[in-house]
mmCIF file with all atom_site columns, C-alpha atoms in Angstrom:
data_model
loop_
_atom_site.group_PDB
_atom_site.id
_atom_site.type_symbol
_atom_site.label_atom_id
_atom_site.label_alt_id
_atom_site.label_comp_id
_atom_site.label_asym_id
_atom_site.label_entity_id
_atom_site.label_seq_id
_atom_site.pdbx_PDB_ins_code
_atom_site.Cartn_x
_atom_site.Cartn_y
_atom_site.Cartn_z
_atom_site.occupancy
_atom_site.B_iso_or_equiv
_atom_site.pdbx_formal_charge
_atom_site.auth_seq_id
_atom_site.auth_comp_id
_atom_site.auth_asym_id
_atom_site.auth_atom_id
_atom_site.pdbx_PDB_model_num
ATOM 1   C CA . MET A 1 1   ? 63.698 108.628 67.339  1.00 67.00 ? 1   MET A CA 1
ATOM 2   C CA . ASP A 1 2   ? 61.528 105.531 67.746  1.00 90.00 ? 2   ASP A CA 1
ATOM 3   C CA . LEU A 1 3   ? 58.883 105.110 70.423  1.00 89.00 ? 3   LEU A CA 1
ATOM 4   C CA . ASP A 1 4   ? 61.055 102.939 72.701  1.00 84.00 ? 4   ASP A CA 1
ATOM 5   C CA . ALA A 1 5   ? 63.828 105.538 72.649  1.00 86.00 ? 5   ALA A CA 1
ATOM 6   C CA . LEU A 1 6   ? 61.352 108.310 73.414  1.00 92.00 ? 6   LEU A CA 1
ATOM 7   C CA . ARG A 1 7   ? 59.991 106.312 76.339  1.00 92.00 ? 7   ARG A CA 1
ATOM 8   C CA . ARG A 1 8   ? 63.497 105.802 77.698  1.00 91.00 ? 8   ARG A CA 1
ATOM 9   C CA . GLU A 1 9   ? 64.213 109.523 77.522  1.00 95.00 ? 9   GLU A CA 1
ATOM 10  C CA . GLN A 1 10  ? 60.953 110.214 79.332  1.00 96.00 ? 10  GLN A CA 1
ATOM 11  C CA . HIS A 1 11  ? 61.887 107.631 81.962  1.00 95.00 ? 11  HIS A CA 1
ATOM 12  C CA . LYS A 1 12  ? 65.235 109.383 82.487  1.00 96.00 ? 12  LYS A CA 1
ATOM 13  C CA . LEU A 1 13  ? 63.397 112.664 82.952  1.00 97.00 ? 13  LEU A CA 1
ATOM 14  C CA . ARG A 1 14  ? 61.053 111.058 85.473  1.00 97.00 ? 14  ARG A CA 1
ATOM 15  C CA . LEU A 1 15  ? 64.016 109.713 87.451  1.00 97.00 ? 15  LEU A CA 1
ATOM 16  C CA . SER A 1 16  ? 65.722 113.105 87.388  1.00 98.00 ? 16  SER A CA 1
ATOM 17  C CA . TRP A 1 17  ? 62.748 114.763 89.063  1.00 98.00 ? 17  TRP A CA 1
ATOM 18  C CA . MET A 1 18  ? 61.791 111.829 91.300  1.00 98.00 ? 18  MET A CA 1
ATOM 19  C CA . PRO A 1 19  ? 65.134 110.113 92.010  1.00 97.00 ? 19  PRO A CA 1
ATOM 20  C CA . TRP A 1 20  ? 63.767 107.852 94.739  1.00 97.00 ? 20  TRP A CA 1
ATOM 21  C CA . LEU A 1 21  ? 62.341 105.782 91.879  1.00 97.00 ? 21  LEU A CA 1
ATOM 22  C CA . TYR A 1 22  ? 65.875 104.923 90.750  1.00 97.00 ? 22  TYR A CA 1
ATOM 23  C CA . PHE A 1 23  ? 66.454 102.774 93.827  1.00 97.00 ? 23  PHE A CA 1
ATOM 24  C CA . SER A 1 24  ? 63.470 100.511 93.061  1.00 96.00 ? 24  SER A CA 1
ATOM 25  C CA . LEU A 1 25  ? 63.881 100.103 89.298  1.00 96.00 ? 25  LEU A CA 1
ATOM 26  C CA . LYS A 1 26  ? 62.782 96.844  87.733  1.00 94.00 ? 26  LYS A CA 1
ATOM 27  C CA . PRO A 1 27  ? 65.550 94.642  86.308  1.00 92.00 ? 27  PRO A CA 1
ATOM 28  C CA . ARG A 1 28  ? 64.677 95.524  82.708  1.00 90.00 ? 28  ARG A CA 1
ATOM 29  C CA . HIS A 1 29  ? 65.475 99.184  83.433  1.00 93.00 ? 29  HIS A CA 1
ATOM 30  C CA . ARG A 1 30  ? 68.409 98.696  85.794  1.00 94.00 ? 30  ARG A CA 1
ATOM 31  C CA . GLU A 1 31  ? 71.077 98.018  83.161  1.00 93.00 ? 31  GLU A CA 1
ATOM 32  C CA . TRP A 1 32  ? 70.528 101.135 81.042  1.00 95.00 ? 32  TRP A CA 1
ATOM 33  C CA . ALA A 1 33  ? 69.887 103.343 84.092  1.00 97.00 ? 33  ALA A CA 1
ATOM 34  C CA . ASP A 1 34  ? 73.120 102.284 85.788  1.00 97.00 ? 34  ASP A CA 1
ATOM 35  C CA . ALA A 1 35  ? 75.091 102.841 82.580  1.00 96.00 ? 35  ALA A CA 1
ATOM 36  C CA . TRP A 1 36  ? 73.497 106.279 82.212  1.00 97.00 ? 36  TRP A CA 1
ATOM 37  C CA . GLN A 1 37  ? 74.398 107.187 85.788  1.00 98.00 ? 37  GLN A CA 1
ATOM 38  C CA . ARG A 1 38  ? 78.007 106.034 85.350  1.00 97.00 ? 38  ARG A CA 1
ATOM 39  C CA . GLU A 1 39  ? 78.294 108.400 82.396  1.00 97.00 ? 39  GLU A CA 1
ATOM 40  C CA . VAL A 1 40  ? 76.709 111.335 84.265  1.00 98.00 ? 40  VAL A CA 1
ATOM 41  C CA . GLN A 1 41  ? 78.873 110.851 87.339  1.00 98.00 ? 41  GLN A CA 1
ATOM 42  C CA . GLU A 1 42  ? 82.128 110.294 85.468  1.00 98.00 ? 42  GLU A CA 1
ATOM 43  C CA . ARG A 1 43  ? 81.626 113.520 83.541  1.00 97.00 ? 43  ARG A CA 1
ATOM 44  C CA . LEU A 1 44  ? 81.024 115.367 86.796  1.00 97.00 ? 44  LEU A CA 1
ATOM 45  C CA . ARG A 1 45  ? 84.220 113.945 88.309  1.00 97.00 ? 45  ARG A CA 1
ATOM 46  C CA . GLU A 1 46  ? 86.177 115.147 85.285  1.00 97.00 ? 46  GLU A CA 1
ATOM 47  C CA . LEU A 1 47  ? 84.837 118.688 85.509  1.00 97.00 ? 47  LEU A CA 1
ATOM 48  C CA . GLU A 1 48  ? 84.535 119.414 89.255  1.00 97.00 ? 48  GLU A CA 1
ATOM 49  C CA . THR A 1 49  ? 86.248 118.605 92.554  1.00 97.00 ? 49  THR A CA 1
ATOM 50  C CA . VAL A 1 50  ? 83.723 115.987 93.612  1.00 98.00 ? 50  VAL A CA 1
ATOM 51  C CA . GLU A 1 51  ? 83.837 112.609 95.319  1.00 98.00 ? 51  GLU A CA 1
ATOM 52  C CA . ILE A 1 52  ? 80.909 110.313 94.557  1.00 98.00 ? 52  ILE A CA 1
ATOM 53  C CA . ALA A 1 53  ? 80.472 107.033 96.424  1.00 98.00 ? 53  ALA A CA 1
ATOM 54  C CA . GLU A 1 54  ? 78.798 103.905 95.100  1.00 97.00 ? 54  GLU A CA 1
ATOM 55  C CA . GLY A 1 55  ? 75.065 103.615 94.530  1.00 97.00 ? 55  GLY A CA 1
ATOM 56  C CA . CYS A 1 56  ? 74.254 107.300 94.033  1.00 98.00 ? 56  CYS A CA 1
ATOM 57  C CA . PHE A 1 57  ? 71.826 108.969 91.665  1.00 98.00 ? 57  PHE A CA 1
ATOM 58  C CA . ILE A 1 58  ? 72.634 112.429 90.297  1.00 98.00 ? 58  ILE A CA 1
ATOM 59  C CA . ALA A 1 59  ? 70.284 114.067 87.830  1.00 98.00 ? 59  ALA A CA 1
ATOM 60  C CA . PRO A 1 60  ? 72.142 115.473 84.816  1.00 98.00 ? 60  PRO A CA 1
ATOM 61  C CA . GLU A 1 61  ? 70.042 118.636 85.286  1.00 98.00 ? 61  GLU A CA 1
ATOM 62  C CA . ALA A 1 62  ? 71.514 119.190 88.774  1.00 98.00 ? 62  ALA A CA 1
ATOM 63  C CA . ARG A 1 63  ? 74.109 121.968 89.023  1.00 98.00 ? 63  ARG A CA 1
ATOM 64  C CA . ILE A 1 64  ? 77.064 120.937 91.176  1.00 98.00 ? 64  ILE A CA 1
ATOM 65  C CA . PHE A 1 65  ? 80.030 123.277 91.474  1.00 98.00 ? 65  PHE A CA 1
ATOM 66  C CA . ALA A 1 66  ? 83.157 122.362 93.424  1.00 97.00 ? 66  ALA A CA 1
ATOM 67  C CA . GLU A 1 67  ? 86.332 124.335 92.895  1.00 95.00 ? 67  GLU A CA 1
ATOM 68  C CA . PRO A 1 68  ? 89.633 123.121 94.410  1.00 94.00 ? 68  PRO A CA 1
ATOM 69  C CA . GLY A 1 69  ? 89.383 123.752 98.128  1.00 93.00 ? 69  GLY A CA 1
ATOM 70  C CA . ARG A 1 70  ? 85.577 123.726 97.957  1.00 96.00 ? 70  ARG A CA 1
ATOM 71  C CA . ALA A 1 71  ? 84.962 120.023 97.379  1.00 97.00 ? 71  ALA A CA 1
ATOM 72  C CA . VAL A 1 72  ? 81.571 118.326 97.248  1.00 98.00 ? 72  VAL A CA 1
ATOM 73  C CA . VAL A 1 73  ? 81.639 114.869 98.867  1.00 98.00 ? 73  VAL A CA 1
ATOM 74  C CA . ILE A 1 74  ? 78.635 112.642 98.143  1.00 98.00 ? 74  ILE A CA 1
ATOM 75  C CA . GLY A 1 75  ? 78.241 109.569 100.346 1.00 98.00 ? 75  GLY A CA 1
ATOM 76  C CA . PRO A 1 76  ? 76.916 106.144 99.308  1.00 98.00 ? 76  PRO A CA 1
ATOM 77  C CA . GLY A 1 77  ? 73.291 105.880 98.233  1.00 98.00 ? 77  GLY A CA 1
ATOM 78  C CA . CYS A 1 78  ? 72.682 109.638 97.938  1.00 98.00 ? 78  CYS A CA 1
ATOM 79  C CA . SER A 1 79  ? 70.333 111.201 95.419  1.00 98.00 ? 79  SER A CA 1
ATOM 80  C CA . ILE A 1 80  ? 70.370 114.697 93.908  1.00 98.00 ? 80  ILE A CA 1
ATOM 81  C CA . ALA A 1 81  ? 67.371 115.696 91.806  1.00 98.00 ? 81  ALA A CA 1
ATOM 82  C CA . ALA A 1 82  ? 66.892 117.979 88.825  1.00 98.00 ? 82  ALA A CA 1
ATOM 83  C CA . ASP A 1 83  ? 67.553 121.709 89.221  1.00 98.00 ? 83  ASP A CA 1
ATOM 84  C CA . ALA A 1 84  ? 69.299 121.235 92.559  1.00 98.00 ? 84  ALA A CA 1
ATOM 85  C CA . PHE A 1 85  ? 72.143 123.725 93.100  1.00 98.00 ? 85  PHE A CA 1
ATOM 86  C CA . VAL A 1 86  ? 75.094 122.536 95.193  1.00 98.00 ? 86  VAL A CA 1
ATOM 87  C CA . HIS A 1 87  ? 78.189 124.690 95.718  1.00 98.00 ? 87  HIS A CA 1
ATOM 88  C CA . GLY A 1 88  ? 80.954 123.332 97.923  1.00 95.00 ? 88  GLY A CA 1
ATOM 89  C CA . PRO A 1 89  ? 82.258 122.873 100.448 1.00 98.00 ? 89  PRO A CA 1
ATOM 90  C CA . VAL A 1 90  ? 79.453 120.378 101.044 1.00 98.00 ? 90  VAL A CA 1
ATOM 91  C CA . VAL A 1 91  ? 79.586 116.887 102.577 1.00 98.00 ? 91  VAL A CA 1
ATOM 92  C CA . LEU A 1 92  ? 76.579 114.577 102.217 1.00 98.00 ? 92  LEU A CA 1
ATOM 93  C CA . GLY A 1 93  ? 76.527 111.516 104.459 1.00 98.00 ? 93  GLY A CA 1
ATOM 94  C CA . PRO A 1 94  ? 75.139 108.154 103.355 1.00 98.00 ? 94  PRO A CA 1
ATOM 95  C CA . ARG A 1 95  ? 71.648 108.061 101.838 1.00 98.00 ? 95  ARG A CA 1
ATOM 96  C CA . VAL A 1 96  ? 71.033 111.805 101.894 1.00 98.00 ? 96  VAL A CA 1
ATOM 97  C CA . SER A 1 97  ? 68.432 112.992 99.385  1.00 98.00 ? 97  SER A CA 1
ATOM 98  C CA . LEU A 1 98  ? 68.210 116.441 97.813  1.00 98.00 ? 98  LEU A CA 1
ATOM 99  C CA . ASN A 1 99  ? 64.942 116.914 95.958  1.00 98.00 ? 99  ASN A CA 1
ATOM 100 C CA . ALA A 1 100 ? 64.254 119.190 93.017  1.00 98.00 ? 100 ALA A CA 1
ATOM 101 C CA . ARG A 1 101 ? 65.334 122.829 93.247  1.00 98.00 ? 101 ARG A CA 1
ATOM 102 C CA . VAL A 1 102 ? 67.152 122.450 96.563  1.00 98.00 ? 102 VAL A CA 1
ATOM 103 C CA . SER A 1 103 ? 69.912 125.053 96.993  1.00 98.00 ? 103 SER A CA 1
ATOM 104 C CA . LEU A 1 104 ? 73.031 124.424 99.091  1.00 98.00 ? 104 LEU A CA 1
ATOM 105 C CA . ASP A 1 105 ? 75.884 126.932 99.194  1.00 98.00 ? 105 ASP A CA 1
ATOM 106 C CA . GLY A 1 106 ? 78.700 126.050 101.554 1.00 97.00 ? 106 GLY A CA 1
ATOM 107 C CA . GLY A 1 107 ? 80.243 129.516 101.755 1.00 96.00 ? 107 GLY A CA 1
ATOM 108 C CA . ALA A 1 108 ? 83.641 129.216 103.419 1.00 95.00 ? 108 ALA A CA 1
ATOM 109 C CA . GLY A 1 109 ? 82.431 127.335 106.517 1.00 97.00 ? 109 GLY A CA 1
ATOM 110 C CA . GLY A 1 110 ? 80.805 124.467 104.619 1.00 98.00 ? 110 GLY A CA 1
ATOM 111 C CA . ILE A 1 111 ? 77.636 122.413 104.931 1.00 98.00 ? 111 ILE A CA 1
ATOM 112 C CA . ARG A 1 112 ? 77.659 118.938 106.502 1.00 98.00 ? 112 ARG A CA 1
ATOM 113 C CA . ILE A 1 113 ? 74.580 116.710 106.308 1.00 98.00 ? 113 ILE A CA 1
ATOM 114 C CA . GLY A 1 114 ? 74.178 113.504 108.290 1.00 98.00 ? 114 GLY A CA 1
ATOM 115 C CA . GLU A 1 115 ? 73.076 110.047 107.256 1.00 98.00 ? 115 GLU A CA 1
ATOM 116 C CA . GLY A 1 116 ? 69.580 109.546 105.921 1.00 98.00 ? 116 GLY A CA 1
ATOM 117 C CA . THR A 1 117 ? 68.582 113.206 105.985 1.00 98.00 ? 117 THR A CA 1
ATOM 118 C CA . ARG A 1 118 ? 65.870 114.312 103.534 1.00 98.00 ? 118 ARG A CA 1
ATOM 119 C CA . ILE A 1 119 ? 65.728 117.817 102.062 1.00 98.00 ? 119 ILE A CA 1
ATOM 120 C CA . ALA A 1 120 ? 62.487 118.567 100.250 1.00 98.00 ? 120 ALA A CA 1
ATOM 121 C CA . THR A 1 121 ? 61.810 120.559 97.102  1.00 98.00 ? 121 THR A CA 1
ATOM 122 C CA . GLY A 1 122 ? 62.853 124.210 97.114  1.00 98.00 ? 122 GLY A CA 1
ATOM 123 C CA . ALA A 1 123 ? 64.625 124.216 100.489 1.00 98.00 ? 123 ALA A CA 1
ATOM 124 C CA . ALA A 1 124 ? 67.636 126.538 100.763 1.00 98.00 ? 124 ALA A CA 1
ATOM 125 C CA . LEU A 1 125 ? 70.722 126.321 102.994 1.00 98.00 ? 125 LEU A CA 1
ATOM 126 C CA . TYR A 1 126 ? 73.202 129.192 102.740 1.00 98.00 ? 126 TYR A CA 1
ATOM 127 C CA . ALA A 1 127 ? 76.331 128.973 104.895 1.00 97.00 ? 127 ALA A CA 1
ATOM 128 C CA . PHE A 1 128 ? 77.282 132.633 104.590 1.00 95.00 ? 128 PHE A CA 1
ATOM 129 C CA . ASP A 1 129 ? 75.886 136.040 105.415 1.00 93.00 ? 129 ASP A CA 1
ATOM 130 C CA . HIS A 1 130 ? 76.413 139.681 104.449 1.00 88.00 ? 130 HIS A CA 1
ATOM 131 C CA . GLY A 1 131 ? 77.083 142.557 106.806 1.00 88.00 ? 131 GLY A CA 1
ATOM 132 C CA . LEU A 1 132 ? 74.404 145.219 107.280 1.00 87.00 ? 132 LEU A CA 1
ATOM 133 C CA . ALA A 1 133 ? 76.432 148.309 108.200 1.00 90.00 ? 133 ALA A CA 1
ATOM 134 C CA . PRO A 1 134 ? 74.645 151.475 107.042 1.00 90.00 ? 134 PRO A CA 1
ATOM 135 C CA . ASP A 1 135 ? 77.800 153.193 105.736 1.00 90.00 ? 135 ASP A CA 1
ATOM 136 C CA . ARG A 1 136 ? 78.183 151.098 102.576 1.00 90.00 ? 136 ARG A CA 1
ATOM 137 C CA . PRO A 1 137 ? 75.970 149.435 99.939  1.00 91.00 ? 137 PRO A CA 1
ATOM 138 C CA . VAL A 1 138 ? 74.927 145.818 100.444 1.00 88.00 ? 138 VAL A CA 1
ATOM 139 C CA . ARG A 1 139 ? 77.094 144.753 97.505  1.00 89.00 ? 139 ARG A CA 1
ATOM 140 C CA . ASP A 1 140 ? 80.194 146.065 99.338  1.00 89.00 ? 140 ASP A CA 1
ATOM 141 C CA . GLN A 1 141 ? 79.463 144.495 102.719 1.00 89.00 ? 141 GLN A CA 1
ATOM 142 C CA . PRO A 1 142 ? 81.888 141.917 104.131 1.00 91.00 ? 142 PRO A CA 1
ATOM 143 C CA . VAL A 1 143 ? 80.794 138.282 103.972 1.00 91.00 ? 143 VAL A CA 1
ATOM 144 C CA . THR A 1 144 ? 81.038 135.931 106.955 1.00 93.00 ? 144 THR A CA 1
ATOM 145 C CA . SER A 1 145 ? 80.653 132.152 107.035 1.00 94.00 ? 145 SER A CA 1
ATOM 146 C CA . GLN A 1 146 ? 80.311 129.868 110.060 1.00 96.00 ? 146 GLN A CA 1
ATOM 147 C CA . GLY A 1 147 ? 78.889 126.793 108.339 1.00 98.00 ? 147 GLY A CA 1
ATOM 148 C CA . ILE A 1 148 ? 75.732 124.717 108.697 1.00 98.00 ? 148 ILE A CA 1
ATOM 149 C CA . THR A 1 149 ? 75.386 121.219 110.169 1.00 98.00 ? 149 THR A CA 1
ATOM 150 C CA . LEU A 1 150 ? 72.370 118.934 109.809 1.00 98.00 ? 150 LEU A CA 1
ATOM 151 C CA . GLY A 1 151 ? 72.364 115.754 111.867 1.00 98.00 ? 151 GLY A CA 1
ATOM 152 C CA . ALA A 1 152 ? 71.249 112.274 110.855 1.00 98.00 ? 152 ALA A CA 1
ATOM 153 C CA . ASP A 1 153 ? 67.633 111.421 109.964 1.00 98.00 ? 153 ASP A CA 1
ATOM 154 C CA . VAL A 1 154 ? 66.611 115.076 109.658 1.00 98.00 ? 154 VAL A CA 1
ATOM 155 C CA . TRP A 1 155 ? 63.699 116.153 107.470 1.00 98.00 ? 155 TRP A CA 1
ATOM 156 C CA . ILE A 1 156 ? 63.808 119.651 105.984 1.00 98.00 ? 156 ILE A CA 1
ATOM 157 C CA . GLY A 1 157 ? 60.404 120.523 104.532 1.00 98.00 ? 157 GLY A CA 1
ATOM 158 C CA . ALA A 1 158 ? 59.682 122.076 101.154 1.00 98.00 ? 158 ALA A CA 1
ATOM 159 C CA . ASN A 1 159 ? 60.738 125.714 100.705 1.00 98.00 ? 159 ASN A CA 1
ATOM 160 C CA . ALA A 1 160 ? 62.267 125.871 104.191 1.00 98.00 ? 160 ALA A CA 1
ATOM 161 C CA . GLY A 1 161 ? 65.398 127.946 104.772 1.00 98.00 ? 161 GLY A CA 1
ATOM 162 C CA . VAL A 1 162 ? 68.382 127.382 107.077 1.00 98.00 ? 162 VAL A CA 1
ATOM 163 C CA . THR A 1 163 ? 70.711 130.303 107.776 1.00 98.00 ? 163 THR A CA 1
ATOM 164 C CA . ASP A 1 164 ? 74.440 130.361 108.420 1.00 97.00 ? 164 ASP A CA 1
ATOM 165 C CA . GLY A 1 165 ? 75.748 129.161 111.780 1.00 98.00 ? 165 GLY A CA 1
ATOM 166 C CA . VAL A 1 166 ? 72.811 126.822 112.491 1.00 98.00 ? 166 VAL A CA 1
ATOM 167 C CA . THR A 1 167 ? 73.069 123.227 113.729 1.00 98.00 ? 167 THR A CA 1
ATOM 168 C CA . VAL A 1 168 ? 69.999 120.992 113.385 1.00 98.00 ? 168 VAL A CA 1
ATOM 169 C CA . GLY A 1 169 ? 70.097 117.991 115.714 1.00 98.00 ? 169 GLY A CA 1
ATOM 170 C CA . ASP A 1 170 ? 69.557 114.338 114.802 1.00 98.00 ? 170 ASP A CA 1
ATOM 171 C CA . HIS A 1 171 ? 65.974 113.258 113.974 1.00 98.00 ? 171 HIS A CA 1
ATOM 172 C CA . ALA A 1 172 ? 64.621 116.838 113.901 1.00 98.00 ? 172 ALA A CA 1
ATOM 173 C CA . VAL A 1 173 ? 61.903 118.007 111.505 1.00 98.00 ? 173 VAL A CA 1
ATOM 174 C CA . VAL A 1 174 ? 61.702 121.475 109.942 1.00 98.00 ? 174 VAL A CA 1
ATOM 175 C CA . ALA A 1 175 ? 58.234 122.334 108.655 1.00 98.00 ? 175 ALA A CA 1
ATOM 176 C CA . MET A 1 176 ? 57.441 123.502 105.131 1.00 98.00 ? 176 MET A CA 1
ATOM 177 C CA . GLY A 1 177 ? 58.283 127.161 104.635 1.00 98.00 ? 177 GLY A CA 1
ATOM 178 C CA . ALA A 1 178 ? 60.044 127.597 107.993 1.00 98.00 ? 178 ALA A CA 1
ATOM 179 C CA . VAL A 1 179 ? 63.121 129.815 108.318 1.00 98.00 ? 179 VAL A CA 1
ATOM 180 C CA . VAL A 1 180 ? 65.629 128.392 110.811 1.00 98.00 ? 180 VAL A CA 1
ATOM 181 C CA . THR A 1 181 ? 67.828 131.077 112.368 1.00 98.00 ? 181 THR A CA 1
ATOM 182 C CA . ARG A 1 182 ? 68.980 129.289 115.533 1.00 98.00 ? 182 ARG A CA 1
ATOM 183 C CA . ASP A 1 183 ? 70.037 125.785 116.557 1.00 98.00 ? 183 ASP A CA 1
ATOM 184 C CA . VAL A 1 184 ? 67.374 123.056 116.594 1.00 98.00 ? 184 VAL A CA 1
ATOM 185 C CA . PRO A 1 185 ? 67.526 120.364 119.307 1.00 98.00 ? 185 PRO A CA 1
ATOM 186 C CA . ALA A 1 186 ? 67.569 116.682 118.426 1.00 98.00 ? 186 ALA A CA 1
ATOM 187 C CA . TRP A 1 187 ? 64.048 115.267 117.859 1.00 98.00 ? 187 TRP A CA 1
ATOM 188 C CA . ALA A 1 188 ? 62.451 118.734 117.788 1.00 98.00 ? 188 ALA A CA 1
ATOM 189 C CA . VAL A 1 189 ? 59.702 119.665 115.326 1.00 98.00 ? 189 VAL A CA 1
ATOM 190 C CA . VAL A 1 190 ? 60.046 123.331 114.362 1.00 98.00 ? 190 VAL A CA 1
ATOM 191 C CA . GLY A 1 191 ? 58.068 125.684 112.153 1.00 98.00 ? 191 GLY A CA 1
ATOM 192 C CA . GLY A 1 192 ? 57.359 129.340 111.490 1.00 98.00 ? 192 GLY A CA 1
ATOM 193 C CA . VAL A 1 193 ? 59.310 132.463 110.534 1.00 97.00 ? 193 VAL A CA 1
ATOM 194 C CA . PRO A 1 194 ? 61.562 132.559 112.416 1.00 97.00 ? 194 PRO A CA 1
ATOM 195 C CA . ALA A 1 195 ? 61.241 128.883 113.320 1.00 98.00 ? 195 ALA A CA 1
ATOM 196 C CA . ARG A 1 196 ? 60.346 127.890 116.874 1.00 98.00 ? 196 ARG A CA 1
ATOM 197 C CA . VAL A 1 197 ? 59.909 124.525 118.558 1.00 98.00 ? 197 VAL A CA 1
ATOM 198 C CA . LEU A 1 198 ? 56.389 123.156 118.054 1.00 97.00 ? 198 LEU A CA 1
ATOM 199 C CA . GLY A 1 199 ? 56.851 119.721 119.539 1.00 96.00 ? 199 GLY A CA 1
ATOM 200 C CA . ASP A 1 200 ? 58.985 116.640 120.014 1.00 96.00 ? 200 ASP A CA 1
ATOM 201 C CA . ARG A 1 201 ? 59.005 113.907 117.392 1.00 95.00 ? 201 ARG A CA 1
ATOM 202 C CA . ARG A 1 202 ? 59.264 111.229 120.107 1.00 94.00 ? 202 ARG A CA 1
ATOM 203 C CA . GLN A 1 203 ? 55.816 112.208 121.339 1.00 91.00 ? 203 GLN A CA 1
ATOM 204 C CA . ARG A 1 204 ? 54.209 111.314 118.001 1.00 79.00 ? 204 ARG A CA 1
ATOM 205 C CA . HIS A 1 205 ? 52.348 108.043 117.515 1.00 75.00 ? 205 HIS A CA 1
ATOM 206 C CA . ARG A 1 206 ? 54.520 105.103 116.607 1.00 74.00 ? 206 ARG A CA 1
ATOM 207 C CA . SER A 1 207 ? 54.417 103.951 112.977 1.00 70.00 ? 207 SER A CA 1
ATOM 208 C CA . GLY A 1 208 ? 51.325 101.865 112.414 1.00 57.00 ? 208 GLY A CA 1
ATOM 209 C CA . ALA A 1 209 ? 49.724 102.965 115.698 1.00 54.00 ? 209 ALA A CA 1
ATOM 210 C CA . PRO A 1 210 ? 46.161 104.286 115.628 1.00 49.00 ? 210 PRO A CA 1
ATOM 211 C CA . GLY A 1 211 ? 45.760 108.076 115.502 1.00 45.00 ? 211 GLY A CA 1
#
């Protein structure tokens, strides 16, 4: 393989792990990158029950599983990075980003994520839970699933967790490493294990304002 081909493969790898770069590619890279993405996405459509809107980036290293009845719907302008795990039912609104090693499992109740929401590296959302009755092993416990909903413009920090049955309101922020076990109000900033409200995003300085 010549040097130019090696550089292109390295560029693909860079985009897979940092997919936000795809949306600002220079014209000389846009043609091959778009062709590459068409190939990746068409293969995924052939193999899984997925809907992919226009303008998305999906790393070929992402693992997306969507059996009939457990569809994954990916809205326009979304990005899914390398080593992400997505198991339907999952619905991503427009311009949602899933960074590297994010895990989403929709259980039976499903996961719905609103427009513009960002989910950072290593975050995990599991829309199911096991029973804890003492009279049987964990492997034999019944599984329940209520579903998880994230609103629009939410930021889920790196390595955070969101448990089944939780709704996170629009514009909320979940801190790195937090474990969210109850609903989060719109605009709230939460952190800790279990997560609690630390503040209100509307009380932060405006963009560009002095600290």
